[in-house]
């Protein structure tokens, strides 16, 4: 009976989906004109990608169909991953604020968009507010969460010590309290490794743009307490992270999790037992780095948060010592599950190579303590490689910190190395932008197929961060244009035609793999969340409409390999969107 009802409702659902997508295909201007669906800064570059096979005119029109600019499509220099050339509508010279559409004869009109100052302000704010919606251990009240208000889930004040996590004073099955923190993603678990880069990225947004970030108000419970809201939100996770350290030996647990992923239910219904799982070197070093960074950031808020910066610094020291003594404790789910029960089948964030974690942790301690001994403890620059940051590759996060704090550490005797690190960052950015304009979507993201992995949108956003670092080092405005191209990519100028941020754009994910968005009975998913993005890997085995790298995406709530959300994807989006808002007058 249930199955039959499910079948009928699925059929009706698929009918509507097919009808909707057929409609979109016939409404081909909306589908075939790919642009940032939010809009453009008046003085910045403005392009759209038009999927057509011949040169044509395009018109920029007001919403009441008045043509304000006319141009000719230009053919892309290179084809896309499917071998198709695209056509580019460039209307950068038009600068008058307003609401517009692009019209291409034979195709029709694009989605409407704005030309205005602060054009990304709302999506930028929402990308940080999204973290509030990810909070564990607290109810989300209507005055902050609007229609997405919900009951408290996961108090996490009685978390079981898993057999893998046993230590002096903490026998198996004993209880620890580890509340707060953000849910990692579409699941309800909390992982230190992924919290590391996510929290760092938000703190870095503050370190790079403190004056701008002080003006950003998010309407969260702490708003108005004298601390910028970005930092207030970050504190929610930092306070959780601090509880994940074993205060006796300084080691940090890899994760706090259920044994298996929860059903698609609301947080307060998901009441399976929670465990802290084995300490790991990666988690401990990521923790060291974030606590060291946090100690220097929150030093300025001593009045509001007496003692907090000191607690972070002490936690960082203890964690660093543990990592020295345990340099290769790797989280490996197979080893873990062969030796302990219950078996733990949630996310891994396992990383067998912790050399980059040592570099990052040492860099942050060096910058915070202004003490070169940390820079000498680990060879910070073993070679000239600059791997793009991700949860498993954190080396360059340390370099960004060194570069952004170069004045702070100017007298430590590390001088030439700082110059070298800055050069490497700039060289990396130069590599990213080389020939990016020749790609079919005129974006850095389009240079390599290999960018289209699980969480590909975070690749685009992290490339944007690298470009902004290069701008900060050189003051050369050209980098900002390329950073903006990748934001345009995320907001609609891409092979899927989606703006990947829930609630921001005309065609946005409606079915992200995100338990509250699935279970809350509200049509619109929680806003401000970045979907993982195009990924031909198809690890979830949900049939994709295409395996062409930049088109391999489906808005299906089971499709976790392309349509999940995650804190380490939202944080670089938050960085990129807010940084560009802060720098909007410099984009050329
Ligand atoms: O980096 C390699 C790349 O070199 C290679 O070309 C490519 C080809 O497959 O694979 C790339 O690795 C992939 C990696 O993601 C990229 O970051 C792996 O195949 C892929 O399995 C791995 O997926 C990770 C996934 O967990 C499965 O472990 C994602 O990074 C990671 O974001 C995701 O994280 C999950 C948590 O476990 C649980 N919570 C949700 C969260 C988001 O989905
Ligand atoms: O919901 C889980 C998501 O957070 C993970 O990224 C993903 C991959 O580890 O797994 C999801 O959980 C699925 C599980 O792996 C297999 N059974 C179905 C679960 C829900 O789709």
CSV table of C-alpha atoms and ligand atoms in Angstrom, one decimal, residues 184-189 191 194 261 333 346-350 390-392 450 452-455 459 513 535 537 539 560-561 564-569, ligand 1:
chain,number,residue,atom,x,y,z
A,184,UNK,CA,28.9,19.4,9.0
A,185,UNK,CA,26.7,19.2,5.9
A,186,UNK,CA,23.5,17.4,4.9
A,187,UNK,CA,24.3,15.1,7.9
A,188,UNK,CA,24.2,15.9,11.6
A,189,UNK,CA,27.7,14.9,12.6
A,191,UNK,CA,34.0,16.6,12.3
A,194,UNK,CA,36.3,19.8,8.2
A,261,UNK,CA,24.0,8.4,9.1
A,333,UNK,CA,37.7,3.7,9.1
A,346,UNK,CA,29.6,8.2,8.9
A,347,UNK,CA,32.0,10.6,7.1
A,348,UNK,CA,35.7,10.0,7.2
A,349,UNK,CA,37.7,13.1,6.5
A,350,UNK,CA,40.6,10.6,6.7
A,390,UNK,CA,40.6,21.8,0.7
A,391,UNK,CA,39.8,19.9,3.9
A,392,UNK,CA,42.6,17.4,3.1
A,450,UNK,CA,39.9,18.0,-12.6
A,452,UNK,CA,34.9,19.2,-11.2
A,453,UNK,CA,35.0,16.9,-8.1
A,454,UNK,CA,32.8,16.3,-5.1
A,455,UNK,CA,32.3,19.8,-3.8
A,459,UNK,CA,37.1,24.7,-5.8
A,513,UNK,CA,20.8,16.8,0.2
A,535,UNK,CA,30.8,16.3,-10.3
A,537,UNK,CA,32.1,11.1,-10.2
A,539,UNK,CA,29.5,8.5,-6.2
A,560,UNK,CA,24.9,13.8,-2.2
A,561,UNK,CA,27.9,13.8,-4.5
A,564,UNK,CA,24.8,18.1,-0.7
A,565,UNK,CA,25.7,21.2,1.2
A,566,UNK,CA,28.6,21.5,3.6
A,567,UNK,CA,30.3,24.1,5.9
A,568,UNK,CA,33.6,23.8,4.0
A,569,UNK,CA,31.8,24.8,0.8
B,1,LIG,O1,41.0,14.5,-5.0
B,1,LIG,C1,40.7,13.5,-5.9
B,1,LIG,C2,41.1,13.8,-7.3
B,1,LIG,O2,42.5,13.9,-7.4
B,1,LIG,C3,40.6,12.8,-8.3
B,1,LIG,O3,40.9,13.1,-9.6
B,1,LIG,C4,39.1,12.6,-8.1
B,1,LIG,C5,38.5,11.5,-9.0
B,1,LIG,O4,37.5,10.8,-8.4
B,1,LIG,O5,38.8,12.3,-6.8
B,1,LIG,C6,39.2,13.3,-5.9
B,1,LIG,O6,38.9,12.9,-4.6
B,1,LIG,C7,37.6,12.9,-4.2
B,1,LIG,C8,37.5,13.9,-3.1
B,1,LIG,O7,36.3,13.8,-2.5
B,1,LIG,C9,37.7,15.3,-3.6
B,1,LIG,O8,37.7,16.2,-2.5
B,1,LIG,C10,37.1,11.5,-3.8
B,1,LIG,O9,37.0,10.7,-4.9
B,1,LIG,C11,35.9,11.6,-3.1
B,1,LIG,O10,35.5,10.3,-2.5
B,1,LIG,C12,36.0,12.6,-1.9
B,1,LIG,O11,34.8,12.8,-1.4
B,1,LIG,C13,34.6,13.3,-0.1
B,1,LIG,C14,33.4,12.6,0.5
B,1,LIG,O12,33.1,13.1,1.8
B,1,LIG,C15,33.5,11.1,0.6
B,1,LIG,O13,34.5,10.8,1.6
B,1,LIG,C16,34.4,14.8,-0.1
B,1,LIG,O14,35.7,15.4,-0.4
B,1,LIG,C17,33.9,15.3,1.2
B,1,LIG,O15,33.6,16.6,1.0
B,1,LIG,C18,32.7,14.5,1.7
B,1,LIG,O16,32.4,14.9,2.9
B,1,LIG,C19,31.2,14.5,3.5
B,1,LIG,C20,31.5,13.9,4.8
B,1,LIG,O17,32.2,12.7,4.6
B,1,LIG,C21,30.2,13.6,5.6
B,1,LIG,N1,29.4,14.8,5.7
B,1,LIG,C22,29.0,15.3,4.4
B,1,LIG,C23,30.3,15.7,3.6
B,1,LIG,C24,29.9,16.4,2.3
B,1,LIG,O18,29.5,15.5,1.3
